[in-house]
Short mmCIF file of C-alpha atoms in Angstrom, two decimals:
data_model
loop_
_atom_site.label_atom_id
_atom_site.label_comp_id
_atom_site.label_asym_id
_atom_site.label_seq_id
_atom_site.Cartn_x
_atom_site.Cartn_y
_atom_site.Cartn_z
CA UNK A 26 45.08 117.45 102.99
CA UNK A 27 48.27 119.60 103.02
CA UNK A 28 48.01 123.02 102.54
CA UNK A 29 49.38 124.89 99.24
CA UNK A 30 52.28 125.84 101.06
CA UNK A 31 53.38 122.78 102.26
CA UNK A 32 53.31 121.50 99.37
CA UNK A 33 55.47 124.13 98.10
CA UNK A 34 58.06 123.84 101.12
CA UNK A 35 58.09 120.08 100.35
CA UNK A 36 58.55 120.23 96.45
CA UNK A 37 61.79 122.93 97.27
CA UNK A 38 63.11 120.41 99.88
CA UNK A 39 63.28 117.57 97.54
CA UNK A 40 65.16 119.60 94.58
CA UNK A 41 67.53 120.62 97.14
CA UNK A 42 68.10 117.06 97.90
CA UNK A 43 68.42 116.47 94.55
CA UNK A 44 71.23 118.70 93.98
CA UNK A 45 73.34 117.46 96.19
CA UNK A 46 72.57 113.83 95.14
CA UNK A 47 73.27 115.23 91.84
CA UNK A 48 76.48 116.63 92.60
CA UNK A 49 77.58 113.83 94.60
CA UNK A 50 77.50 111.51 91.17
CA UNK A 51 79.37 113.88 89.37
CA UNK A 52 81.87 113.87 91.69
CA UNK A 53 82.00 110.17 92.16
CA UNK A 54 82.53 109.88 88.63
CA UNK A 55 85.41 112.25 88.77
CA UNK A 56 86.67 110.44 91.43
CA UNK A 57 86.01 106.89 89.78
CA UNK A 58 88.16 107.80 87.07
CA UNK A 59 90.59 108.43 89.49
CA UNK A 60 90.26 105.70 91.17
CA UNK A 61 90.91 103.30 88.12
CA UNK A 62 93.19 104.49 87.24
CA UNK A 63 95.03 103.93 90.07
CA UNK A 64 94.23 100.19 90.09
CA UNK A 65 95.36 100.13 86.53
CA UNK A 66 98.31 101.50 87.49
CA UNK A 67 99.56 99.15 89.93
CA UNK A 68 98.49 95.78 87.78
CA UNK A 69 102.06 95.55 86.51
CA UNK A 70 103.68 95.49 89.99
CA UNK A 71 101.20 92.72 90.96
CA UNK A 72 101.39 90.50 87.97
CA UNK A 73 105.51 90.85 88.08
CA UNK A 74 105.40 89.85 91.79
CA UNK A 75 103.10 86.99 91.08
CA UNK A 76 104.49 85.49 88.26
CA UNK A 77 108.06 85.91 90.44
CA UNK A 78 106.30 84.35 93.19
CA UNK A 79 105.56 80.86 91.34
CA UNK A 80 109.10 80.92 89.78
CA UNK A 81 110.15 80.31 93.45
CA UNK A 82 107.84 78.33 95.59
CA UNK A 83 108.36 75.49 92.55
CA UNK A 84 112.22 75.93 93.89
CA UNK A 85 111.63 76.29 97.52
CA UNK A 86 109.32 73.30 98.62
CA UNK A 87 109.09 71.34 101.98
CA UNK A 88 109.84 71.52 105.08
CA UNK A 89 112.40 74.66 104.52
CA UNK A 90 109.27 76.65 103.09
CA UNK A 91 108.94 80.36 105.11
CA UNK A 92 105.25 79.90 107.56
CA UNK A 93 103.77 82.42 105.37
CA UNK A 94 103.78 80.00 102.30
CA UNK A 95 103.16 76.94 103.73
CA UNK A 96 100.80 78.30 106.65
CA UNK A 97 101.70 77.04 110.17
CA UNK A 98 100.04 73.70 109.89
CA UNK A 99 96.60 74.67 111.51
CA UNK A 100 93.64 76.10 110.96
CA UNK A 101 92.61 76.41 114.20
CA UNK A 102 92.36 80.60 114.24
CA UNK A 103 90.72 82.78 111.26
CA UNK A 104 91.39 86.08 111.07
CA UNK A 105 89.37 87.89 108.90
CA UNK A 106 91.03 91.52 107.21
CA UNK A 107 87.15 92.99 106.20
CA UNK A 108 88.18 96.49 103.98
CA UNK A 109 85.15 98.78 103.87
CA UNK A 110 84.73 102.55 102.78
CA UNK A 111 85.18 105.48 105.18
CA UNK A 112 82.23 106.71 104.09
CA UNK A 113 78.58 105.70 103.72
CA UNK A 114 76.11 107.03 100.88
CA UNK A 115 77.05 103.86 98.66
CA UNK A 116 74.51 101.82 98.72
CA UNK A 117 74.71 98.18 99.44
CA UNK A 118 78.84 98.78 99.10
CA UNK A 119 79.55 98.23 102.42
CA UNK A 120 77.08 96.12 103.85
CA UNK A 121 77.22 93.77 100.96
CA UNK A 122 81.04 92.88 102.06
CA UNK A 123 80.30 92.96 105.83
CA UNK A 124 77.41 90.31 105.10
CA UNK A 125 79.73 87.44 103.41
CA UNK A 126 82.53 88.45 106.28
CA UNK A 127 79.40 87.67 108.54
CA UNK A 128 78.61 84.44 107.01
CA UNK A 129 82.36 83.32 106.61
CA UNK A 130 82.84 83.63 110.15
CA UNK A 131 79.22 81.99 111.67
CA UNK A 132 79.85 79.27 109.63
CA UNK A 133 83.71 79.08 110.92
CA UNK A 134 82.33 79.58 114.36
CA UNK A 135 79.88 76.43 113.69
CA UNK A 136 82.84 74.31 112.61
CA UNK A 137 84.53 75.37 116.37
CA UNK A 138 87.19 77.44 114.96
CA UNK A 139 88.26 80.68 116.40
CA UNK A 140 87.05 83.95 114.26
CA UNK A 141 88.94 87.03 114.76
CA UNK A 142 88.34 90.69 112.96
CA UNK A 143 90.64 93.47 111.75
CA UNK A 144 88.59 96.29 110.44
CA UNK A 145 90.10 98.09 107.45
CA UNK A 146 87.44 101.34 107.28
CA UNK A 147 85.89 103.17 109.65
CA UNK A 148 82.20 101.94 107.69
CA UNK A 149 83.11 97.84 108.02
CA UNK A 150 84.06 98.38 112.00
CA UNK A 151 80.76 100.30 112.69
CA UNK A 152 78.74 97.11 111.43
CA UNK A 153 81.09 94.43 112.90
CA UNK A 154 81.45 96.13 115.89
CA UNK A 155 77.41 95.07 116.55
CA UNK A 156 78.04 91.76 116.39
CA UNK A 157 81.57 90.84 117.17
CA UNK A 158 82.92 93.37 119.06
CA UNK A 159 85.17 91.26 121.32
CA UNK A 160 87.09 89.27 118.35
CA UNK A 161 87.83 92.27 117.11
CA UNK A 162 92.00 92.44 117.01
CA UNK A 163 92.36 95.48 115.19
CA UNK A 164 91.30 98.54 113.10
CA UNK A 165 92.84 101.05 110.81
CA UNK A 166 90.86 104.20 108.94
CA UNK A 167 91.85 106.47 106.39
CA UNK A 168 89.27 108.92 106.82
CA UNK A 169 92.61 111.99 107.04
CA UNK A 170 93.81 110.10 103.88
CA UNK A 171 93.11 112.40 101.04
CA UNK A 172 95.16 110.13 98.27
CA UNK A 173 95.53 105.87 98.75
CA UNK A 174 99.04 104.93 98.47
CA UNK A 175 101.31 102.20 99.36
CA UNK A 176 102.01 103.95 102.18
CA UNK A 177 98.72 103.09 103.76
CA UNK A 178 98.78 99.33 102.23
CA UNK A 179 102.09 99.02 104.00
CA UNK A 180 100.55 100.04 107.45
CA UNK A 181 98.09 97.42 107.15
CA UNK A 182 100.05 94.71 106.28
CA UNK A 183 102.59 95.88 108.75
CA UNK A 184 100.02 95.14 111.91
CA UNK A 185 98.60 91.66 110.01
CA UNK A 186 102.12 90.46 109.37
CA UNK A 187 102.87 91.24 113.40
CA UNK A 188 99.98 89.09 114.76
CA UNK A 189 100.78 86.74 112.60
CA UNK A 190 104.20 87.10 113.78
CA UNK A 191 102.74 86.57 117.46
CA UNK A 192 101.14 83.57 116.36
CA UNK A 193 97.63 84.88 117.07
CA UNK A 194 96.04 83.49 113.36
CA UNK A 195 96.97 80.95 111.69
CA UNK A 196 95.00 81.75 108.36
CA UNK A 197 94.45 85.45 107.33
CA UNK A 198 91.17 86.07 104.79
CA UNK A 199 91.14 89.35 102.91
CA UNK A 200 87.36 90.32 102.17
CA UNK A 201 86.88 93.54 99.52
CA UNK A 202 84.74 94.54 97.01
CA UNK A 203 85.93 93.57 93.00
CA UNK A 204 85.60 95.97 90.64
CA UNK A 205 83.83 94.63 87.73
CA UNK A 206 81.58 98.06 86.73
CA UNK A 207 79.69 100.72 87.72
CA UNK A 208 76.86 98.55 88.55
CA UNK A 209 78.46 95.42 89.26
CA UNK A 210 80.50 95.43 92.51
CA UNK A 211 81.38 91.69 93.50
CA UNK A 212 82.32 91.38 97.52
CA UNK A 213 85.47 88.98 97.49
CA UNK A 214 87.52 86.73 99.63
CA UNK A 215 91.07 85.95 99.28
CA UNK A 216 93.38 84.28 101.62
CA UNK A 217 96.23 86.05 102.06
CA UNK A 218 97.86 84.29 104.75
CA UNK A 219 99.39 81.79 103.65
CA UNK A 220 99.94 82.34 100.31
CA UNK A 221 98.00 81.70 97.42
CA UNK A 222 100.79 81.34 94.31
CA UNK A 223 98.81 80.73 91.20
CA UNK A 224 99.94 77.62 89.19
CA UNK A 225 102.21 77.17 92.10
CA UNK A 226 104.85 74.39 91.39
CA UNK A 227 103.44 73.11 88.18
CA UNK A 228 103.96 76.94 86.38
CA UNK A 229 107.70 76.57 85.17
CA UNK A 230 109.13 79.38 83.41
CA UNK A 231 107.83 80.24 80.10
CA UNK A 232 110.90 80.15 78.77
CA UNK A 233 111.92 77.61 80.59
CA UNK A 234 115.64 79.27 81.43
CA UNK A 235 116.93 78.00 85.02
CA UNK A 236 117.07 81.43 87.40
CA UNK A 237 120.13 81.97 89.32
CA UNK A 238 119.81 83.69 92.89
CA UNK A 239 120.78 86.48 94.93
CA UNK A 240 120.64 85.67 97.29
CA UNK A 241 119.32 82.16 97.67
CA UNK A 242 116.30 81.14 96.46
CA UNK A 243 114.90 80.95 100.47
CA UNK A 244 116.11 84.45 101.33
CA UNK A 245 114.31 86.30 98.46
CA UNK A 246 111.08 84.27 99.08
CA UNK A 247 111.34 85.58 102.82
CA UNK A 248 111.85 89.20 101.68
CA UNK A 249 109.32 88.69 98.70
CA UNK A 250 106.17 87.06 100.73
CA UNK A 251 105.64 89.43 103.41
CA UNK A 252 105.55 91.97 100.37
CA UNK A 253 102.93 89.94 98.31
CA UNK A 254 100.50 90.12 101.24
CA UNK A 255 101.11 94.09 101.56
CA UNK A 256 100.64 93.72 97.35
CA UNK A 257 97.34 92.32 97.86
CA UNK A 258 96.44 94.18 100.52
CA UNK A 259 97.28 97.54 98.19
CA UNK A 260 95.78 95.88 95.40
CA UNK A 261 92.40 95.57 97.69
CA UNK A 262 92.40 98.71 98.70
CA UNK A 263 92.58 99.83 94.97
CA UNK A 264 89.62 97.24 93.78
CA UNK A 265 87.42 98.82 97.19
CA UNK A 266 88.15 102.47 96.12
CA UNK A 267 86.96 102.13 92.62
CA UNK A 268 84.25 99.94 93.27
CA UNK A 269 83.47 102.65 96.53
CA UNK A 270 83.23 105.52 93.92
CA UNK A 271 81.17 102.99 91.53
CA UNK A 272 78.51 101.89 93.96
CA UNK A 273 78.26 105.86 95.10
CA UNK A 274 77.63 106.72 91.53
CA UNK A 275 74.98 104.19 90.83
CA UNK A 276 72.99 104.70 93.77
CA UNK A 277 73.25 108.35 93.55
CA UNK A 278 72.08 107.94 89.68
CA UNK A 279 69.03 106.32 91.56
CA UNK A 280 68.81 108.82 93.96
CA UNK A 281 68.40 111.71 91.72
CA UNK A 282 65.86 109.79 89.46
CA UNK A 283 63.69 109.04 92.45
CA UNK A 284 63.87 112.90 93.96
CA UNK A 285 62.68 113.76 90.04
CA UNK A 286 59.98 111.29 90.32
CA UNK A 287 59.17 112.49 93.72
CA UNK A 288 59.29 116.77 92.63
CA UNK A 289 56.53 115.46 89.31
CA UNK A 290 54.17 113.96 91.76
CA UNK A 291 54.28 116.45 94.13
CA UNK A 292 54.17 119.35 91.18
CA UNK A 293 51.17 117.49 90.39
CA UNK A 294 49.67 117.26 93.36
CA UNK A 295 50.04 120.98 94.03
CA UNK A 296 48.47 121.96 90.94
CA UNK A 297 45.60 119.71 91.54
CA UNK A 298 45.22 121.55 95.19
CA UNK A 299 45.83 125.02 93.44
CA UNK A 300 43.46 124.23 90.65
CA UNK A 301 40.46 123.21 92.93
CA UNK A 302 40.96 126.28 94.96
CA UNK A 303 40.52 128.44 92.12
CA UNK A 304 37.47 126.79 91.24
CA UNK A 305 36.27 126.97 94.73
CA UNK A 306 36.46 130.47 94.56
CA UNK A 307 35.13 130.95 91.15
CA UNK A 308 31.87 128.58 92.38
CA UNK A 309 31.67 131.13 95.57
CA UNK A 310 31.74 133.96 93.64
CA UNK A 311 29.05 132.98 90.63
CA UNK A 312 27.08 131.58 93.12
CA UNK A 313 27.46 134.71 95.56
CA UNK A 314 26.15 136.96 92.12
CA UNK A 315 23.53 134.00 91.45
CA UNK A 316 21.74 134.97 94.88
CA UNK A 317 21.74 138.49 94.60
CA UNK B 2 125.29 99.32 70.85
CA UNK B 3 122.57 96.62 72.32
CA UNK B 4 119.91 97.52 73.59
CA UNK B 5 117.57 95.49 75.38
CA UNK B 6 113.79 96.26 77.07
CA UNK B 7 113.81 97.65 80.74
CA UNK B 8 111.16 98.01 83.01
CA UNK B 9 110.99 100.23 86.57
CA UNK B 10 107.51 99.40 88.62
CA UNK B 11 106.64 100.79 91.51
CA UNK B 12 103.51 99.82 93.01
CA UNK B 13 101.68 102.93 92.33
CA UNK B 14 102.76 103.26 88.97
CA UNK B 15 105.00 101.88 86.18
CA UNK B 16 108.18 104.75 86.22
CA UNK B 17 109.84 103.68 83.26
CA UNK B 18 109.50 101.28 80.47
CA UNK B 19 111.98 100.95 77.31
CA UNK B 20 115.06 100.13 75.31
CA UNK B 21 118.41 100.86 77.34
CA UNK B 22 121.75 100.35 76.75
CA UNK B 23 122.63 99.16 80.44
CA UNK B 24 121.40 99.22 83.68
CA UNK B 25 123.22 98.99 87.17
CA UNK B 26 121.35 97.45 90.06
CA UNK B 27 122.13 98.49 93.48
CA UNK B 28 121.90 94.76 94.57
CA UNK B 29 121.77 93.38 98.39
CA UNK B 30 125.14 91.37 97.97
CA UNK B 31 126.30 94.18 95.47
CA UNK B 32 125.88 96.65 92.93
CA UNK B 33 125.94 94.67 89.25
CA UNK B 34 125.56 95.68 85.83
CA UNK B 35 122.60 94.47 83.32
CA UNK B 36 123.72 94.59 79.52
CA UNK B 37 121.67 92.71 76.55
CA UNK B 38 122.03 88.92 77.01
CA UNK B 39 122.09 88.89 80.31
CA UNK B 40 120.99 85.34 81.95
CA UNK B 41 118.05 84.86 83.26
CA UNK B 42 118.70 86.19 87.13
CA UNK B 43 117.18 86.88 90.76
CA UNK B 44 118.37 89.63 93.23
CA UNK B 45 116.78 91.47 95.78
CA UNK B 46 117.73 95.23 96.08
CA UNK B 47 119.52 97.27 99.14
CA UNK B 48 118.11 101.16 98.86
CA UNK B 49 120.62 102.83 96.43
CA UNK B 50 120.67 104.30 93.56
CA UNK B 51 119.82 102.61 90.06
CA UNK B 52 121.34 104.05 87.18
CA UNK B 53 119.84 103.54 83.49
CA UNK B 54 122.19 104.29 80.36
CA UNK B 55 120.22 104.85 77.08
CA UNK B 56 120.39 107.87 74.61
CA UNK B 57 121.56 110.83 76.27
CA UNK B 58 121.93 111.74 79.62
CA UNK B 59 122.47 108.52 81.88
CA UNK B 60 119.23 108.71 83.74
CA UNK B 61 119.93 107.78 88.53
CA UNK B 62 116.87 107.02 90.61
CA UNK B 63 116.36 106.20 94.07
CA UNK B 64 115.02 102.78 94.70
CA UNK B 65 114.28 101.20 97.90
CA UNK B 66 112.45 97.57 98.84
CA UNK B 67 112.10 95.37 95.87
CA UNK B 68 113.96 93.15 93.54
CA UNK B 69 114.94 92.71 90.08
CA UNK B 70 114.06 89.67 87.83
CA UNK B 71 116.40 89.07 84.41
CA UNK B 72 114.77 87.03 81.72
CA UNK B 73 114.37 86.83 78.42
CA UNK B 74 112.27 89.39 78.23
CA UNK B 75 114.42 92.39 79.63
CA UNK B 76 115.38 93.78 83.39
CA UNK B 77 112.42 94.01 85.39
CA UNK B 78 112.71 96.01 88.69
CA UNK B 79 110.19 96.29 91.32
CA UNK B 80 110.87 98.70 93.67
CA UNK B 81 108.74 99.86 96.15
CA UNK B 82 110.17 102.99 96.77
CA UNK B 83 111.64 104.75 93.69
CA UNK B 84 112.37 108.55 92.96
CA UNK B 85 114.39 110.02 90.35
CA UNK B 86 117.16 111.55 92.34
CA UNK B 87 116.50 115.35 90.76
CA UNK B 88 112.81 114.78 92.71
CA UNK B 89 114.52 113.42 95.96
CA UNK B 90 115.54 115.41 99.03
CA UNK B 91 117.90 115.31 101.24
CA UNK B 92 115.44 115.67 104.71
CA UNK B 93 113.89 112.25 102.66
CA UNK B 94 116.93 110.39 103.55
CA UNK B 95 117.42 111.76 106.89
CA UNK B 96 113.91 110.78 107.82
CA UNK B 97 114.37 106.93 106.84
CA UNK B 98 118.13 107.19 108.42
CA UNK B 99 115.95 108.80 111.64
CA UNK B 100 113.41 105.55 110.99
CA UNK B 101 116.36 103.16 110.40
CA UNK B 102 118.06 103.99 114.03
CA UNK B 103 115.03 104.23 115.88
CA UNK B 104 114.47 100.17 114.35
CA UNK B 105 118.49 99.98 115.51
CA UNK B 106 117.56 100.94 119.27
CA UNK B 107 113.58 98.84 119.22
CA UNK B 108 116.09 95.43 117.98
CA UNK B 109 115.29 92.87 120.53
CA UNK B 110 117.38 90.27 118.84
CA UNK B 111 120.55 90.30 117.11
CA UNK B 112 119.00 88.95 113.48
CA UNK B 113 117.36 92.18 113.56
CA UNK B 114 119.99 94.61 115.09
CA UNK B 115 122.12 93.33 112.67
CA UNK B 116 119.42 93.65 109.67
CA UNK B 117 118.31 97.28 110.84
CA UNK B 118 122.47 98.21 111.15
CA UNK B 119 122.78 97.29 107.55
CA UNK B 120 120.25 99.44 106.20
CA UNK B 121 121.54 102.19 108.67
CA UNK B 122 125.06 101.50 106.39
CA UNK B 123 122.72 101.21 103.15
CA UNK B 124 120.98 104.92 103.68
CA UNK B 125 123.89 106.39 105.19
CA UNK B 126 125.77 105.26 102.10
CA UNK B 127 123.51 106.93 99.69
CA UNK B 128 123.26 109.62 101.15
CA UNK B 129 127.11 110.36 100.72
CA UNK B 130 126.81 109.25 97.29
CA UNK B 131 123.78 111.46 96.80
CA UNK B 132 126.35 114.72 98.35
CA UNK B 133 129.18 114.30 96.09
CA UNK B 134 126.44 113.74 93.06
CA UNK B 135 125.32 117.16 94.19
CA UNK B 136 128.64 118.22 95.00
CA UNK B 137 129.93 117.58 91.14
CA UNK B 138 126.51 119.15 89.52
#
């Protein structure tokens, strides 16, 4: 039986957790806002590029398509791009992404094709790191990066697009976390390598007016692909940031709920302990004046 | 006067979205002017500066690393890089002319000598154009 003052000690622990659990929501809903916005913002850019994108790979088809459209031919090597948060405190946020990377690459690995890793997140490379630490071809953090920008997207797709480059993949899986709400996070994969043009040749313009090009039609989709994958690579960094913030909301919302639970019991407990003492006393002393 | 819809989109956010009177495009093969009715068009940009004629003021930005689609619709630029040039400074440019000639010296190959010499030309280029804008302020 714990002593009145433990009790005590333990009750002020847990509301001091609680604060801080508190405040963390509060500012992961500041920072969610944020956060969406930010992914709202750059859904024009991404839709242009896309609906760009299919204009030209209907034009350019065949043999004279650029590698990173028509892939180079094998699928031999996987390499897996697995963004995670910098941070933990999110609950299932990060794990749930590392876990379909996981099974992605076991079952690759079963079909005898070459798995390799590049860690976007300081979080992700911590849990891969366990299990596959020798396919692991590379690893970027933002943990000094206050603000995401393009900047950062760039950097990432910079060092994919040079393996690539260096033939060391020959298909390049992006795996992120969708935001679809607070409480719904949905871990994603999306090949990014090579492309993925939605509608592809059968989307002709909507208005159906023949382009011109200039340059030609080859050299723009060579300066336009390796800037899809850093779009989708931006745009996943985006989707994981808001969806970071929304898992760290939710689970802090639990959290707080549970410490409340936790301080009633424990409040309850202590005045059950307090209550018996007093009657403990209050029997010694009637029964003290009883035997006098 | 004309006027047809133009769009400016940088990744991070949309800069500028509206009716203008003209537009011109710092193009790779060229600069070229967008009025209303223009046909439906593909370029991709060199770093230069756009300029966008509407009411007023004609309005210069910055852009760098993108392209510009004509259709129906209007001008759409995508730029990944784009600054109005009031916001822009001058130790900007000198870092990416600093970034283009360090690429210059890393070129194994020629393709990419000669690709990291033009954009050496490109920045160097607007930068003079961004002195005498100054210059005549």
């Amino acid at each position: 039986m714990p002593s009145l003052k433990d009790l005590r000690n333990r009750i002020a622990s847990v509301k001091a957790t609680q604060k801080i659990t508190k405040a963390m929501q509060m500012v992961a809903a500041a920072k969610l806002k944020r956060a969406q916005n930010a992914a709202e913002a750059a859904r024009p850019y991404a839709e242009k590029m896309e609906a760009v994108l299919a204009n030209l790979t209907g034009a350019v088809t065949g043999s004279d398509a650029p590698v990173l459209l028509s892939g180079t031919g094998q699928d031999k090597v996987h390499l897996l791009v697995v963004a995670t948060a910098e941070r933990g405190l999110c609950g299932a946020f990060n794990t749930s992404i590392v876990r379909l990377a996981r099974e992605r690459a076991l079952a690759l690995q079963a079909e005898g094709k070459t798995v390799k890793f590049f860690c976007v997140g300081r979080k992700g490379y911590d849990l891969i790191r366990r299990q596959f630490d020798k396919q692991i071809v590379g690893y970027i953090e933002f943990r000094a990066v206050k603000q995401l920008s393009y900047a950062q997207a760039e950097e990432v797709s910079a060092q994919v697009l040079k393996l690539f480059a260096e033939g060391q993949f020959d298909i390049a899986t992006l795996f992120f976390s969708k935001f679809k709400s607070v409480i719904a996070q949905i871990p994603t994969a999306q090949q990014i390598i090579p492309a993925q043009v939605a509608g592809g040749a059968a989307a002709p313009a909507a208005d159906n007016a023949p382009y011109e090009f200039e340059p030609g039609e080859a050299e723009i989709l060579a300066d336009l692909l390796p800037r899809n994958v850093t779009i989708q690579i931006f745009k996943a960094i985006l989707e994981n940031a808001a969806s970071e913030q929304g898992a760290r909301m939710s689970s802090m919302d639990n959290a707080t709920r549970n410490a409340g639970e936790m301080i009633k019991k424990q409040t309850l407990k202590y005045n059950r302990a307090r209550q018996a003492m007093i009657t403990k006393e209050l029997i010694e002393i009637i029964s003290g004046a009883e035997a006098l | 006067m004309a006027t047809f819809h133009f769009e400016l989109v940088s990744p991070e956010r949309q800069l500028f979205s509206g009716a203008v009177d003209q537009v011109m495009v710092p193009g790779s093969e060229g600069d070229f002017g967008v009025l209303a009715g223009h046909a439906p068009f593909v370029a991709t940009l060199r770093p230069g500066i756009l300029t966008i004629h509407a009411d007023g003021q004609p309005k210069r930005l910055y852009v760098r690393g993108g392209f510009a689609e004509i259709s129906a619709g209007g001008l759409t630029v995508l730029a990944e890089r784009a600054t109005a040039v009031e916001d822009l400074h001058a130790d900007q440019i000198d870092r990416e002319i600093r970034d283009a000639e360090e690429d210059l010296t890393d070129a194994k190959d020629d393709a990419h000598r000669i690709k990291a010499s033009d954009r050496l030309d490109q920045l160097k280029s607007v930068k003079a154009a961004l002195a005498t804008a100054g210059a005549t302020h």
